[in-house]
Short mmCIF file of C-alpha atoms in Angstrom, two decimals:
data_model
loop_
_atom_site.label_atom_id
_atom_site.label_comp_id
_atom_site.label_asym_id
_atom_site.label_seq_id
_atom_site.Cartn_x
_atom_site.Cartn_y
_atom_site.Cartn_z
CA MET A 1 -221.23 32.05 40.50
CA ALA A 2 -221.21 35.75 41.36
CA THR A 3 -223.57 37.90 39.35
CA THR A 4 -224.32 41.59 39.26
CA GLY A 5 -227.72 42.76 40.43
CA GLY A 6 -229.18 42.78 36.96
CA GLU A 7 -229.32 45.87 34.83
CA SER A 8 -232.53 46.30 32.87
CA PHE A 9 -233.77 48.40 29.99
CA TRP A 10 -236.83 48.57 27.73
CA LEU A 11 -236.92 47.55 24.09
CA ASN A 12 -240.10 47.64 22.01
CA GLY A 13 -242.30 47.56 25.12
CA ARG A 14 -240.44 44.61 26.66
CA ARG A 15 -238.26 44.62 29.73
CA VAL A 16 -234.80 43.22 29.03
CA ILE A 17 -232.84 42.07 32.08
CA VAL A 18 -229.07 41.66 31.81
CA ARG A 19 -227.22 39.56 34.41
CA THR A 20 -223.45 39.32 34.36
CA GLY A 21 -221.51 36.47 35.94
CA THR A 22 -217.82 35.65 36.01
CA LYS A 23 -217.83 33.57 32.79
CA SER A 24 -220.93 34.65 30.88
CA GLN A 25 -223.78 37.10 30.69
CA THR A 26 -227.46 36.39 30.12
CA VAL A 27 -229.78 38.74 28.30
CA ASN A 28 -233.35 37.89 29.28
CA VAL A 29 -236.28 39.22 27.23
CA CYS A 30 -239.46 39.22 29.32
CA THR A 31 -242.81 37.98 28.02
CA ARG A 32 -245.54 40.52 27.22
CA GLN A 33 -246.40 40.70 30.94
CA ASN A 34 -242.85 42.02 31.65
CA ALA A 35 -242.56 39.96 34.82
CA PRO A 36 -238.98 39.16 35.88
CA GLY A 37 -238.45 35.40 35.77
CA GLU A 38 -240.83 34.87 32.83
CA TYR A 39 -238.74 35.14 29.69
CA GLU A 40 -239.68 34.80 26.05
CA ALA A 41 -236.04 34.48 25.06
CA VAL A 42 -232.76 34.07 26.92
CA TYR A 43 -229.41 34.73 25.25
CA ARG A 44 -226.07 33.69 26.77
CA LEU A 45 -223.01 35.71 25.82
CA PRO A 46 -219.35 34.98 26.53
CA ILE A 47 -218.08 37.42 29.15
CA LEU A 48 -215.73 39.00 26.58
CA SER A 49 -218.81 39.93 24.51
CA ALA A 50 -220.84 41.30 27.44
CA ILE A 51 -223.13 44.26 26.78
CA ALA A 52 -224.47 47.18 28.77
CA ALA A 53 -227.70 49.02 27.96
CA PRO A 54 -225.88 51.96 26.29
CA ASP A 55 -224.18 49.45 23.90
CA VAL A 56 -227.50 48.39 22.37
CA PRO A 57 -228.31 50.25 19.15
CA GLU A 58 -231.89 51.21 18.37
CA MET A 59 -233.68 48.13 17.04
CA ALA A 60 -236.74 47.80 14.83
CA ASP A 61 -238.06 44.81 16.82
CA LEU A 62 -237.13 42.00 19.19
CA HIS A 63 -236.15 39.68 16.31
CA ALA A 64 -233.59 42.26 15.12
CA PHE A 65 -232.25 42.49 18.69
CA GLY A 66 -231.80 38.71 18.86
CA THR A 67 -230.09 38.66 15.46
CA TRP A 68 -227.75 41.46 16.58
CA LEU A 69 -226.82 39.56 19.75
CA VAL A 70 -226.07 36.35 17.83
CA LYS A 71 -224.15 37.97 14.97
CA THR A 72 -222.17 40.66 16.78
CA ARG A 73 -221.84 39.30 20.32
CA ASN A 74 -221.56 35.53 19.73
CA ALA A 75 -224.71 34.95 21.77
CA LEU A 76 -226.34 31.54 22.05
CA LEU A 77 -230.15 31.47 22.15
CA GLU A 78 -231.36 29.38 25.08
CA GLY A 79 -234.88 28.29 25.91
CA PRO A 80 -236.71 29.95 28.82
CA SER A 81 -235.65 27.05 31.06
CA GLY A 82 -231.97 27.68 30.26
CA GLN A 83 -231.78 24.76 27.84
CA PRO A 84 -230.51 25.31 24.27
CA ALA A 85 -233.37 26.15 21.93
CA THR A 86 -234.23 23.44 19.40
CA PRO A 87 -234.34 24.64 15.82
CA ALA A 88 -237.76 24.43 14.16
CA SER A 89 -238.06 21.48 11.75
#
């Protein structure tokens, strides 16, 4: 799958890396260490809902960002390994 180089921006002290493919886009929120490849949360968006850094409104926190992605961009929260996250029991 072809992907773009990976645009990144900062949100609440965390690096957010956006990678766009032909069918979907991933929005990767780095851990506190802000090291690429170590993500606290990964969201997958359909390509028709893809975002760019200027599209992201100012957010109060990372939870609000995740909620915005899910509600307005039809994002699916995935685990850091790329597997769907399991809801807490």
